[in-house]
Amino acid sequence: MTFVVHGLPVARGIAIGRAVLVVSSRIDVAHYFIKPEQIEAEIDRVRIARNAVAEELLKLQANVALMGPNDAPHELAALLEVHQMLLQDEVLTGGVKHWIVERLYNAEWALTTQLEVVARQFDEMEDEYLRERKADLEQVVERLLHRMKGTAAVLAPTPPRRKRTADEDDHHDLIAGDAFDAPLVLIAHDLSPADMLQFKKSVFAGFVTDVGGRTSHTAIIARSMDIPAVVGARSASQLVRQDDWVIIDGDAGVMIVDPSPIILAEYGFKQRQGDLERGRLSRLRHKPAVTLDGQRVDLLANIEMPEDTIGAVKAGAVGVGLFRSEFLFMGREAHNLARLPDEEEQYQAYRRAVDGMKGMPVTIRTIDVGADKPLDGKQQREDYHLNPALGLRAIRWSLADPAMFLTQLRAILRAAAHGEIHLLIPMLAHVSEIRQTLSLIDFARAELDNRGAVHGNVKLGAMIEIPAAALTLKTFLKYFDFLSIGTNDLIQYTLAIDRADESVAHLYDPAHPAVLRLVAETIAECRRQGKGVSVCGEMAGDVVFTRLLLGLGLRSFSMHPSQILAVKQEVLRADTSKLEAWAQEVLESENPAAALVRT
Ligand code: PEP
Ligand code: MG
């Protein structure tokens, strides 16, 4: 039966495919496709792990039998017996085999997928004792996963998925079609930004999460992946079953489960329209972004990893306006890496970004962890709500750990010897923080000099993302060469709305008069003083705001590469000489959102 789940639109486009449910705690399990000739070997990996776990349990059972009732309660023996039964259960073993053979999932993915299926069945049981056996099943699967560690064959490259034909899109036989061909969409309760990074290189064509706001960092990464996504869909992960057919409409922020043939045909059509529109926009790639009245506009890229520069250059970005360097620091423990990247590792990463931009400037923002970007997603996810946006994040974090900060600063200064780097500091509010930061930058330079290490000059910038900063611009401009407006946080802190909380997402309003006034004043003051200013929050990539920002005098926009061409189209159609007066009217309006739509 078809039903619709509503959430928040995050990344545009339509995805049609089968649901893959992933539990947060097992998100770091590898997801990849094997080749058909690897099926037997993959089934063998599960069999070998199962035999090893069975033996492990037998040993435990033998030990328990030797202990007296005081050392090992009777329940323990019974529990181990249950684990043995679950391990051999045909529903688990047969199901795992099914995902490997029919879908070419790697063994770990097949195992966690089947765990999801069986766990649902346990949840639905009337008998409380049986319901509670879900935890035992989870433990058994954990043992199996542990045993399989290190036994995977070399990661198989993801096989290319056959593109569906127009006919297939139009007909319900899509649902009956060859399972190998179907795109996969990821459904999860929650994903941390570090989890999202893993999925950047993965097989999924779209995703939906139960929680999250439109500018949460999870949503931001989804946008950078340029695949349809919906967040804040509340109970989506409860309502959808493994392998259900779903449509994700990233423009409307909805997920349609088990769509009827008519709905499928309609969305297949929409999907093709989207492809056509992208094709049309791609013709603008090499066109300079100049308005009708001859104003040149810099369209820059926001990136998370040095390799993202490839997409940035392809999209026609004229530089990187925001390299969120914290992504180099996140989720490392899951990959058995040192907790923090050392100076050399960071230097190499920044250098790769500089080289990737082929002589264009790269703005590197110093680490901004904390709030909804924990350093280690797994460890701190439970503490999420105890770690609010008002706490120790961004520059506060860096100043609290000068050794870590100096390491980063040295790496950036060294990379600056290879190209134009702008150094951007997040979340400053106090002049004392500014002074402390600047003296640490001087100190990092002196350390490099003492070592005789080569380093380069950088332009220094501050992010304006706290109202206190936007209200003390003169102080900021005294110390910095340029400012970059982080509207995501500026909105959050101006309106007192947690940007990651879907329950207040309706109040997160980029067009609130107070927000627009702070943005307008920052642009105006920088222009008055002849200093550079850009917007690097999500507002810069939202075409709804392009003309307004141009009218307010902005000439530098930084966004995900996937948004550049649509914004360029707006720039090419704009006449800033006519937009200035209109922008002031919008600013004065009680309801700017309506004024924006009217014109
Ligand atoms: C912002 O706050 O607008 C910004 C660009 O930084 P981040 O989204 O990483 O907090
Ligand atoms: Mg920010």
Coordinates of C-alpha atoms and ligand atoms in Angstrom, one line a residue:
M1 CA 0.0 0.0 0.0
T2 CA 1.3 3.4 -1.0
F3 CA 2.0 5.9 1.8
V4 CA 3.9 9.2 2.1
V5 CA 6.3 10.3 4.8
H6 CA 7.0 14.0 5.1
G7 CA 10.3 15.6 6.1
L8 CA 12.5 18.5 5.2
P9 CA 13.9 19.0 1.7
V10 CA 17.6 18.9 1.7
A11 CA 19.1 18.0 -1.6
R12 CA 17.2 18.4 -4.8
G13 CA 16.1 15.7 -7.3
I14 CA 14.2 12.4 -7.4
A15 CA 15.6 9.0 -6.5
I16 CA 13.6 5.8 -7.1
G17 CA 15.0 2.6 -5.6
R18 CA 14.9 0.0 -2.9
A19 CA 15.3 0.9 0.8
V20 CA 18.4 -0.1 2.7
L21 CA 17.8 0.4 6.4
V22 CA 20.9 1.1 8.4
V23 CA 21.1 1.2 12.2
S24 CA 23.4 4.1 13.4
S25 CA 25.5 1.8 15.6
R26 CA 26.4 -0.4 12.6
I27 CA 26.9 2.4 10.1
D28 CA 30.6 1.8 9.9
V29 CA 30.0 -1.7 8.6
A30 CA 31.3 -1.8 5.0
H31 CA 28.7 -1.4 2.2
Y32 CA 29.9 -2.5 -1.2
F33 CA 28.9 -4.8 -4.0
I34 CA 30.8 -7.9 -4.8
K35 CA 31.2 -9.4 -8.3
P36 CA 29.1 -12.4 -9.2
E37 CA 32.2 -14.6 -9.2
Q38 CA 32.9 -13.7 -5.6
I39 CA 29.5 -15.0 -4.3
E40 CA 30.9 -18.3 -3.2
A41 CA 33.8 -16.8 -1.4
E42 CA 31.6 -14.3 0.4
I43 CA 29.2 -17.1 1.6
D44 CA 32.3 -18.9 2.8
R45 CA 33.4 -15.9 4.8
V46 CA 30.1 -16.0 6.7
R47 CA 30.3 -19.8 7.1
I48 CA 33.8 -19.6 8.5
A49 CA 32.8 -16.8 10.9
R50 CA 29.8 -18.8 12.0
N51 CA 31.9 -21.9 12.7
A52 CA 34.3 -19.8 14.7
V53 CA 31.6 -18.2 16.7
A54 CA 29.9 -21.6 17.3
E55 CA 33.2 -22.8 18.7
E56 CA 33.7 -19.7 20.8
L57 CA 30.2 -20.2 22.3
L58 CA 31.0 -23.9 22.9
K59 CA 34.1 -23.0 24.9
L60 CA 32.1 -20.5 26.9
Q61 CA 29.4 -23.1 27.6
A62 CA 32.1 -25.6 28.7
N63 CA 33.6 -23.0 31.1
V64 CA 30.2 -22.2 32.5
A65 CA 29.5 -25.9 33.1
L66 CA 32.7 -26.1 35.2
M67 CA 31.8 -23.1 37.3
G68 CA 29.6 -23.4 40.4
P69 CA 26.2 -21.8 40.6
N70 CA 27.8 -18.9 42.6
D71 CA 30.2 -18.0 39.8
A72 CA 27.9 -18.5 36.9
P73 CA 24.2 -18.1 37.3
H74 CA 22.0 -20.7 35.7
E75 CA 20.7 -18.0 33.2
L76 CA 24.1 -17.7 31.6
A77 CA 24.1 -21.3 30.4
A78 CA 20.6 -20.8 29.0
L79 CA 21.6 -17.6 27.3
L80 CA 24.6 -19.2 25.6
E81 CA 22.2 -22.0 24.4
V82 CA 20.0 -19.3 22.9
H83 CA 22.9 -17.7 21.2
Q84 CA 23.9 -21.0 19.6
M85 CA 20.3 -21.5 18.4
L86 CA 20.2 -18.0 16.9
L87 CA 23.5 -18.5 15.2
Q88 CA 22.3 -21.6 13.4
D89 CA 18.8 -20.3 12.7
E90 CA 17.8 -20.7 9.1
V91 CA 16.1 -17.3 9.0
L92 CA 19.4 -15.6 9.7
T93 CA 21.7 -17.8 7.6
G94 CA 19.2 -18.2 4.7
G95 CA 18.5 -14.5 4.7
V96 CA 22.2 -13.6 4.7
K97 CA 22.7 -15.9 1.7
H98 CA 19.8 -14.3 -0.1
W99 CA 21.3 -10.7 0.2
I100 CA 24.7 -12.0 -1.1
V101 CA 23.3 -14.1 -3.9
E102 CA 20.4 -11.9 -5.1
R103 CA 21.8 -8.5 -4.4
L104 CA 25.6 -9.0 -4.4
Y105 CA 25.9 -7.3 -1.0
N106 CA 29.2 -7.9 0.8
A107 CA 28.9 -10.3 3.7
E108 CA 28.8 -7.7 6.5
W109 CA 26.2 -5.7 4.7
A110 CA 24.1 -8.9 4.1
L111 CA 24.4 -9.8 7.7
T112 CA 23.3 -6.4 9.1
T113 CA 20.5 -6.2 6.5
Q114 CA 19.1 -9.5 7.6
L115 CA 19.6 -8.5 11.2
E116 CA 17.3 -5.6 10.5
V117 CA 14.7 -7.8 8.9
V118 CA 14.7 -10.3 11.8
A119 CA 14.9 -7.6 14.5
R120 CA 11.6 -6.1 13.1
Q121 CA 10.0 -9.5 13.5
F122 CA 11.1 -9.7 17.1
D123 CA 9.8 -6.2 17.7
E124 CA 6.3 -7.3 16.5
M125 CA 6.1 -10.3 18.8
E126 CA 3.5 -10.4 21.5
D127 CA 5.5 -12.5 23.9
E128 CA 7.8 -10.3 25.9
Y129 CA 10.4 -13.0 26.4
L130 CA 10.7 -13.6 22.7
R131 CA 10.7 -9.8 22.0
E132 CA 13.7 -9.5 24.3
R133 CA 15.7 -12.0 22.3
K134 CA 16.4 -9.3 19.8
A135 CA 19.3 -8.1 22.0
D136 CA 20.7 -11.7 21.9
L137 CA 20.5 -11.7 18.1
E138 CA 22.3 -8.4 18.0
Q139 CA 25.1 -9.8 20.1
V140 CA 25.4 -12.9 17.9
V141 CA 25.7 -10.7 14.8
E142 CA 28.3 -8.5 16.6
R143 CA 30.3 -11.7 17.2
L144 CA 30.0 -12.6 13.6
L145 CA 31.0 -9.1 12.4
H146 CA 34.0 -9.2 14.7
R147 CA 35.1 -12.6 13.3
M148 CA 34.8 -11.3 9.8
K149 CA 37.0 -8.3 10.4
G150 CA 40.1 -8.4 8.2
T151 CA 38.8 -11.3 6.1
A152 CA 37.3 -9.2 3.3
A153 CA 38.7 -9.6 -0.2
V154 CA 40.1 -6.4 -1.7
L155 CA 37.2 -4.0 -1.9
A156 CA 35.3 -4.7 -5.1
P157 CA 34.7 -1.5 -7.1
T158 CA 31.0 -0.7 -7.3
P159 CA 29.7 -2.3 -10.5
P160 CA 28.1 0.2 -12.8
R161 CA 24.4 0.2 -12.5
R162 CA 22.5 -0.2 -15.7
K163 CA 20.6 3.0 -16.5
R164 CA 16.9 2.5 -16.5
T165 CA 15.3 3.1 -19.9
A166 CA 12.4 5.6 -20.2
D167 CA 10.0 2.6 -20.6
E168 CA 11.1 1.1 -17.4
D169 CA 10.6 4.3 -15.6
D170 CA 7.1 4.5 -16.9
H171 CA 6.0 1.1 -15.9
H172 CA 5.4 -0.7 -12.8
D173 CA 7.6 -3.5 -14.1
L174 CA 10.4 -1.4 -12.5
I175 CA 9.3 -3.0 -9.3
A176 CA 9.4 -6.5 -10.7
G177 CA 12.7 -5.7 -12.5
D178 CA 16.1 -7.1 -12.0
A179 CA 17.1 -6.4 -8.5
F180 CA 20.8 -5.8 -9.5
D181 CA 19.7 -2.8 -11.5
A182 CA 17.7 -1.0 -8.8
P183 CA 19.3 2.0 -7.2
L184 CA 19.5 1.8 -3.4
V185 CA 18.3 4.5 -1.0
L186 CA 19.6 4.7 2.5
I187 CA 17.1 5.1 5.4
A188 CA 18.5 5.7 8.9
H189 CA 17.3 7.2 12.1
D190 CA 20.3 9.5 12.3
L191 CA 23.6 9.9 10.5
S192 CA 26.5 11.9 11.9
P193 CA 28.5 14.1 9.5
A194 CA 31.3 11.6 9.7
D195 CA 29.0 8.8 8.7
M196 CA 27.9 10.9 5.8
L197 CA 31.5 11.3 4.6
Q198 CA 31.7 7.5 4.4
F199 CA 28.6 7.4 2.3
K200 CA 30.1 10.0 -0.1
K201 CA 32.0 7.3 -1.8
S202 CA 29.2 4.7 -1.6
V203 CA 26.5 3.2 -3.7
F204 CA 23.5 5.1 -2.5
A205 CA 21.3 7.1 -4.8
G206 CA 19.5 9.0 -2.1
F207 CA 18.8 9.0 1.6
V208 CA 16.3 9.8 4.3
T209 CA 16.9 10.3 8.0
D210 CA 14.4 10.6 10.9
V211 CA 16.1 13.5 12.5
G212 CA 18.0 16.6 11.5
G213 CA 17.4 20.2 10.2
R214 CA 18.0 21.7 6.8
T215 CA 21.3 23.2 7.7
S216 CA 22.5 20.4 10.0
H217 CA 25.9 19.3 8.9
T218 CA 24.5 15.9 7.9
A219 CA 22.2 17.8 5.5
I220 CA 25.1 19.9 4.2
I221 CA 27.1 16.8 3.3
A222 CA 24.1 15.4 1.6
R223 CA 23.8 18.5 -0.5
S224 CA 27.5 18.3 -1.4
M225 CA 26.9 14.7 -2.6
D226 CA 24.2 16.1 -4.9
I227 CA 21.9 13.2 -4.3
P228 CA 18.2 13.6 -3.4
A229 CA 17.8 13.7 0.4
V230 CA 15.2 14.3 3.0
V231 CA 15.9 14.8 6.7
G232 CA 13.6 15.2 9.8
A233 CA 11.3 12.5 8.5
R234 CA 10.5 11.6 12.1
S235 CA 9.6 7.9 12.0
A236 CA 10.6 7.0 8.5
S237 CA 13.0 4.3 9.6
Q238 CA 10.2 2.7 11.6
L239 CA 7.7 2.8 8.8
V240 CA 9.8 1.5 5.9
R241 CA 10.9 -2.1 5.7
Q242 CA 14.2 -3.4 4.3
D243 CA 14.0 -3.6 0.5
D244 CA 10.7 -1.7 0.1
W245 CA 10.5 0.4 -3.0
V246 CA 10.6 4.1 -2.3
I247 CA 10.7 7.4 -4.1
I248 CA 12.6 10.2 -2.5
D249 CA 11.5 13.7 -3.7
G250 CA 14.3 15.9 -2.5
D251 CA 12.5 19.1 -3.8
A252 CA 9.4 18.5 -1.8
G253 CA 11.0 16.8 1.2
V254 CA 8.8 13.7 1.0
M255 CA 9.3 9.9 0.7
I256 CA 6.7 7.8 -1.1
V257 CA 6.7 4.2 0.0
D258 CA 5.5 1.4 -2.2
P259 CA 4.4 3.7 -5.0
S260 CA 1.7 2.7 -7.4
P261 CA 2.3 2.5 -11.1
I262 CA 0.8 5.9 -11.8
I263 CA 2.9 7.6 -9.1
L264 CA 6.0 5.8 -10.4
A265 CA 5.3 7.0 -14.0
E266 CA 4.8 10.6 -12.7
Y267 CA 8.1 10.6 -10.8
G268 CA 10.0 8.9 -13.6
F269 CA 8.9 11.9 -15.8
K270 CA 10.0 14.4 -13.1
Q271 CA 13.3 12.6 -12.9
R272 CA 13.9 13.0 -16.6
Q273 CA 12.9 16.6 -16.5
G274 CA 15.5 17.2 -13.8
D275 CA 18.1 15.4 -15.9
L276 CA 17.2 17.7 -18.9
E277 CA 17.5 20.8 -16.7
R278 CA 20.9 19.7 -15.5
G279 CA 22.0 19.1 -19.0
R280 CA 20.9 22.6 -20.0
L281 CA 22.6 24.2 -17.0
S282 CA 25.9 22.4 -17.8
R283 CA 26.2 24.6 -20.9
L284 CA 26.9 27.6 -18.5
R285 CA 30.0 25.9 -17.1
H286 CA 32.6 27.9 -19.0
K287 CA 30.6 31.2 -19.1
P288 CA 32.0 33.9 -16.8
A289 CA 29.5 34.9 -14.0
V290 CA 28.8 38.5 -15.0
T291 CA 25.6 40.3 -14.5
L292 CA 23.7 42.1 -17.3
D293 CA 25.2 45.4 -16.1
G294 CA 28.7 44.0 -16.3
Q295 CA 29.3 43.2 -12.6
R296 CA 31.7 40.3 -12.1
V297 CA 30.6 37.8 -9.5
D298 CA 32.9 35.2 -7.9
L299 CA 31.2 31.8 -7.5
L300 CA 33.3 29.7 -5.1
A301 CA 33.1 26.2 -3.8
N302 CA 32.5 24.8 -0.3
I303 CA 34.4 21.5 0.1
E304 CA 34.9 19.0 2.9
M305 CA 37.9 17.0 1.5
P306 CA 40.8 17.9 -0.8
E307 CA 39.4 15.5 -3.4
D308 CA 36.2 17.7 -3.7
T309 CA 38.3 20.2 -5.6
I310 CA 37.8 18.0 -8.7
G311 CA 34.1 18.6 -8.6
A312 CA 34.7 22.3 -7.8
V313 CA 36.8 22.8 -10.9
K314 CA 34.4 20.9 -13.0
A315 CA 31.5 23.0 -11.9
G316 CA 33.5 26.2 -12.9
A317 CA 34.3 27.5 -9.3
V318 CA 36.8 30.3 -9.3
G319 CA 38.3 29.1 -6.0
V320 CA 37.4 27.5 -2.7
G321 CA 35.5 29.8 -0.4
L322 CA 35.2 27.4 2.4
F323 CA 37.2 24.2 3.1
R324 CA 35.6 22.7 6.2
S325 CA 38.9 21.3 7.5
E326 CA 37.2 19.6 10.5
F327 CA 36.3 16.7 8.2
L328 CA 39.9 15.7 8.1
F329 CA 39.7 15.3 11.9
M330 CA 36.4 13.4 12.1
G331 CA 35.5 9.7 12.3
R332 CA 39.1 8.6 12.4
E333 CA 38.8 6.1 15.2
A334 CA 36.5 4.0 13.0
H335 CA 39.4 3.7 10.6
N336 CA 41.9 2.9 13.3
L337 CA 43.7 6.2 12.6
A338 CA 45.3 8.4 15.2
R339 CA 42.8 10.5 16.9
L340 CA 44.0 13.7 15.2
P341 CA 45.9 14.1 11.9
D342 CA 49.5 15.3 12.5
E343 CA 51.1 18.3 10.9
E344 CA 52.5 16.4 7.9
E345 CA 49.2 14.6 7.2
Q346 CA 47.3 18.0 7.3
Y347 CA 50.0 19.7 5.2
Q348 CA 49.6 17.1 2.5
A349 CA 45.8 17.4 2.6
Y350 CA 45.9 21.2 2.3
R351 CA 48.5 21.0 -0.4
R352 CA 46.3 18.6 -2.4
A353 CA 43.5 21.1 -2.2
V354 CA 45.8 23.9 -3.4
D355 CA 47.1 21.8 -6.2
G356 CA 43.6 20.6 -7.1
M357 CA 42.4 24.2 -7.6
K358 CA 45.2 24.9 -10.1
G359 CA 46.3 28.3 -9.0
M360 CA 42.9 29.5 -7.8
P361 CA 42.6 30.6 -4.2
V362 CA 41.7 28.2 -1.4
T363 CA 40.0 29.4 1.8
I364 CA 40.8 27.0 4.6
R365 CA 38.7 27.3 7.7
T366 CA 40.4 26.1 10.9
I367 CA 38.8 23.2 12.7
D368 CA 35.1 23.7 13.6
V369 CA 34.1 20.6 15.7
G370 CA 31.6 20.4 18.5
A371 CA 27.8 20.9 18.5
D372 CA 26.5 18.6 15.7
K373 CA 30.0 17.7 14.5
P374 CA 31.5 15.4 17.1
L375 CA 35.1 14.4 16.5
D376 CA 34.2 10.8 16.8
G377 CA 30.6 10.2 15.7
K378 CA 30.2 6.9 17.5
Q379 CA 31.5 7.9 20.8
Q380 CA 29.6 11.1 21.3
R381 CA 26.4 10.5 19.5
E382 CA 24.6 9.7 22.7
D383 CA 25.9 13.0 24.2
Y384 CA 24.6 14.9 21.2
H385 CA 21.9 16.8 23.1
L386 CA 24.3 17.5 26.0
N387 CA 26.7 19.1 23.6
P388 CA 24.8 22.1 22.3
A389 CA 25.8 24.7 19.7
L390 CA 26.4 27.2 22.5
G391 CA 29.3 25.1 23.9
L392 CA 32.9 24.4 23.1
R393 CA 33.0 24.5 19.4
A394 CA 35.0 26.0 16.5
I395 CA 37.6 28.6 17.6
R396 CA 36.7 28.1 21.3
W397 CA 37.7 24.4 20.8
S398 CA 41.0 25.5 19.1
L399 CA 41.9 28.1 21.8
A400 CA 41.2 25.5 24.5
D401 CA 43.8 23.2 22.8
P402 CA 46.6 25.4 21.6
A403 CA 48.9 22.5 20.7
M404 CA 46.2 21.1 18.3
F405 CA 45.5 24.5 16.9
L406 CA 49.2 25.3 16.3
T407 CA 49.7 22.0 14.5
Q408 CA 46.9 23.0 12.1
L409 CA 48.2 26.5 11.7
R410 CA 51.7 25.3 10.8
A411 CA 50.3 22.9 8.3
I412 CA 48.2 25.6 6.6
L413 CA 51.1 28.1 6.6
R414 CA 53.4 25.5 5.0
A415 CA 50.8 24.7 2.3
A416 CA 50.5 28.4 1.6
A417 CA 54.0 28.2 0.0
H418 CA 52.4 26.3 -2.8
G419 CA 49.5 28.6 -3.7
E420 CA 47.1 31.3 -2.6
I421 CA 45.5 30.3 0.8
H422 CA 43.1 32.4 2.8
L423 CA 42.9 31.4 6.4
L424 CA 39.4 31.7 7.9
I425 CA 38.6 31.6 11.6
P426 CA 35.1 30.3 12.7
M427 CA 32.8 31.6 15.4
L428 CA 34.7 34.5 16.8
A429 CA 32.8 36.9 19.0
H430 CA 35.2 38.5 21.4
V431 CA 38.2 40.8 20.7
S432 CA 40.1 38.7 23.2
E433 CA 39.6 35.7 21.0
I434 CA 40.7 37.6 18.0
R435 CA 43.9 38.7 19.7
Q436 CA 44.6 35.2 21.0
T437 CA 44.1 33.7 17.6
L438 CA 46.3 36.2 15.9
S439 CA 49.1 35.7 18.4
L440 CA 48.9 32.0 17.9
I441 CA 49.2 32.5 14.1
D442 CA 52.3 34.6 14.7
F443 CA 53.6 31.9 17.1
A444 CA 53.1 29.2 14.5
R445 CA 55.0 31.3 11.9
A446 CA 57.9 31.7 14.4
E447 CA 58.0 28.0 15.1
L448 CA 58.3 27.3 11.4
D449 CA 61.0 30.0 11.0
N450 CA 62.9 28.4 13.9
R451 CA 62.7 25.1 12.2
G452 CA 63.8 26.6 8.9
A453 CA 60.5 25.3 7.3
V454 CA 59.2 26.9 4.1
H455 CA 55.9 28.7 4.5
G456 CA 53.8 31.3 2.7
N457 CA 51.7 34.3 3.4
V458 CA 48.0 34.0 3.9
K459 CA 45.1 36.5 3.9
L460 CA 43.3 36.4 7.2
G461 CA 39.5 36.2 7.4
A462 CA 36.9 35.9 10.1
M463 CA 33.5 34.2 9.9
I464 CA 30.6 36.3 10.8
E465 CA 28.2 33.8 12.3
I466 CA 27.4 35.1 15.7
P467 CA 25.2 38.3 16.0
A468 CA 27.7 39.7 18.4
A469 CA 30.3 39.7 15.6
A470 CA 27.9 41.2 13.1
L471 CA 27.2 44.0 15.5
T472 CA 30.9 44.8 16.1
L473 CA 32.1 44.8 12.5
K474 CA 34.5 47.7 13.0
T475 CA 36.6 45.7 15.5
F476 CA 36.7 42.7 13.1
L477 CA 37.7 44.8 10.1
K478 CA 40.5 46.3 12.1
Y479 CA 42.1 42.9 12.5
F480 CA 41.1 40.9 9.4
D481 CA 41.6 41.2 5.6
F482 CA 38.2 39.8 4.7
L483 CA 34.9 38.5 6.3
S484 CA 32.8 35.5 5.4
I485 CA 29.2 35.4 6.5
G486 CA 28.2 31.9 7.9
T487 CA 24.5 32.3 7.5
N488 CA 23.8 28.8 8.8
D489 CA 25.0 29.7 12.3
L490 CA 24.1 33.3 12.0
I491 CA 20.4 32.3 11.6
Q492 CA 20.7 29.7 14.4
Y493 CA 22.1 32.2 16.9
T494 CA 20.0 35.2 15.8
L495 CA 16.7 33.2 16.0
A496 CA 17.7 30.9 18.9
I497 CA 16.9 27.8 16.7
D498 CA 19.0 24.7 16.9
R499 CA 19.8 24.1 13.2
A500 CA 19.9 20.3 13.7
D501 CA 16.6 20.0 15.5
E502 CA 13.7 19.1 13.1
S503 CA 11.1 20.0 15.7
V504 CA 11.9 23.7 15.4
A505 CA 12.9 23.6 11.7
H506 CA 9.8 25.6 10.7
L507 CA 11.2 28.6 12.7
Y508 CA 14.6 28.5 11.0
D509 CA 14.0 31.4 8.6
P510 CA 16.9 32.8 6.5
A511 CA 14.5 35.6 5.4
H512 CA 13.8 36.8 8.9
P513 CA 14.2 40.7 8.9
A514 CA 16.8 40.5 11.7
V515 CA 19.0 38.0 9.8
L516 CA 18.8 40.0 6.6
R517 CA 19.7 43.2 8.4
L518 CA 22.8 41.6 9.9
V519 CA 23.8 40.2 6.5
A520 CA 23.2 43.5 4.8
E521 CA 25.1 45.5 7.3
T522 CA 28.1 43.2 7.1
I523 CA 28.2 43.4 3.3
A524 CA 27.8 47.2 3.4
E525 CA 30.5 47.8 6.0
C526 CA 33.0 45.7 4.2
R527 CA 32.3 47.5 1.0
R528 CA 32.6 50.9 2.7
Q529 CA 36.1 49.8 4.0
G530 CA 37.1 48.2 0.7
K531 CA 37.5 44.8 2.4
G532 CA 36.5 41.4 0.8
V533 CA 33.2 39.8 1.9
S534 CA 31.5 36.7 0.9
V535 CA 28.6 34.5 2.1
C536 CA 29.5 30.8 2.6
G537 CA 26.4 29.5 4.4
E538 CA 23.7 27.6 2.6
M539 CA 22.0 30.9 1.7
A540 CA 24.7 31.5 -0.9
G541 CA 23.7 28.4 -2.9
D542 CA 19.9 29.0 -2.6
V543 CA 18.7 30.7 -5.8
V544 CA 15.8 32.3 -3.9
F545 CA 18.4 34.7 -2.4
T546 CA 20.8 35.3 -5.3
R547 CA 19.2 38.5 -6.5
L548 CA 18.7 39.9 -3.0
L549 CA 22.3 39.3 -2.1
L550 CA 23.4 40.9 -5.4
G551 CA 21.2 43.8 -4.6
L552 CA 22.8 44.2 -1.2
G553 CA 26.2 44.4 -2.9
L554 CA 27.5 40.9 -2.5
R555 CA 29.9 39.8 -5.3
S556 CA 31.4 36.6 -3.8
F557 CA 29.2 33.5 -3.1
S558 CA 30.5 30.2 -1.8
M559 CA 28.5 27.1 -2.1
H560 CA 28.5 23.4 -2.9
P561 CA 29.8 22.8 -6.4
S562 CA 26.4 21.2 -7.4
Q563 CA 24.7 24.6 -6.8
I564 CA 27.1 26.8 -8.8
L565 CA 25.4 26.5 -12.2
A566 CA 21.9 27.3 -11.0
V567 CA 23.2 30.4 -9.1
K568 CA 25.2 31.4 -12.2
Q569 CA 22.1 31.3 -14.2
E570 CA 20.5 33.8 -11.8
V571 CA 23.6 36.0 -11.9
L572 CA 23.6 36.1 -15.7
R573 CA 19.9 37.3 -15.7
A574 CA 20.4 39.9 -13.0
D575 CA 20.9 43.7 -13.4
T576 CA 22.3 44.9 -10.1
S577 CA 21.6 48.6 -10.9
K578 CA 17.9 47.7 -10.7
L579 CA 18.2 45.3 -7.8
E580 CA 19.7 47.8 -5.2
A581 CA 16.5 49.8 -4.5
W582 CA 14.4 46.6 -4.5
A583 CA 16.8 44.9 -2.0
Q584 CA 16.4 47.9 0.3
E585 CA 12.6 47.5 0.1
V586 CA 12.9 43.8 0.9
L587 CA 15.1 44.8 3.9
E588 CA 12.5 47.2 5.2
S589 CA 9.6 44.8 4.7
E590 CA 7.9 43.2 7.6
N591 CA 7.7 39.9 5.7
P592 CA 10.8 39.7 3.4
A593 CA 10.0 36.1 2.4
A594 CA 6.8 37.3 0.7
A595 CA 8.5 40.3 -0.8
L596 CA 11.1 38.0 -2.3
V597 CA 8.5 35.8 -3.9
R598 CA 6.4 38.7 -5.3
T599 CA 9.2 39.8 -7.7
Ligands
PEP1 C1 27.8 28.6 8.5 O1 27.6 28.6 9.7 O2 27.1 29.2 7.7 C2 29.0 27.9 7.9 C3 29.3 28.1 6.6 O3 29.7 27.1 8.7 P1 29.1 25.6 9.1 O4 27.9 25.4 8.3 O5 30.2 24.6 8.9 O6 28.8 25.8 10.6
MG2 MG 29.2 27.9 11.0

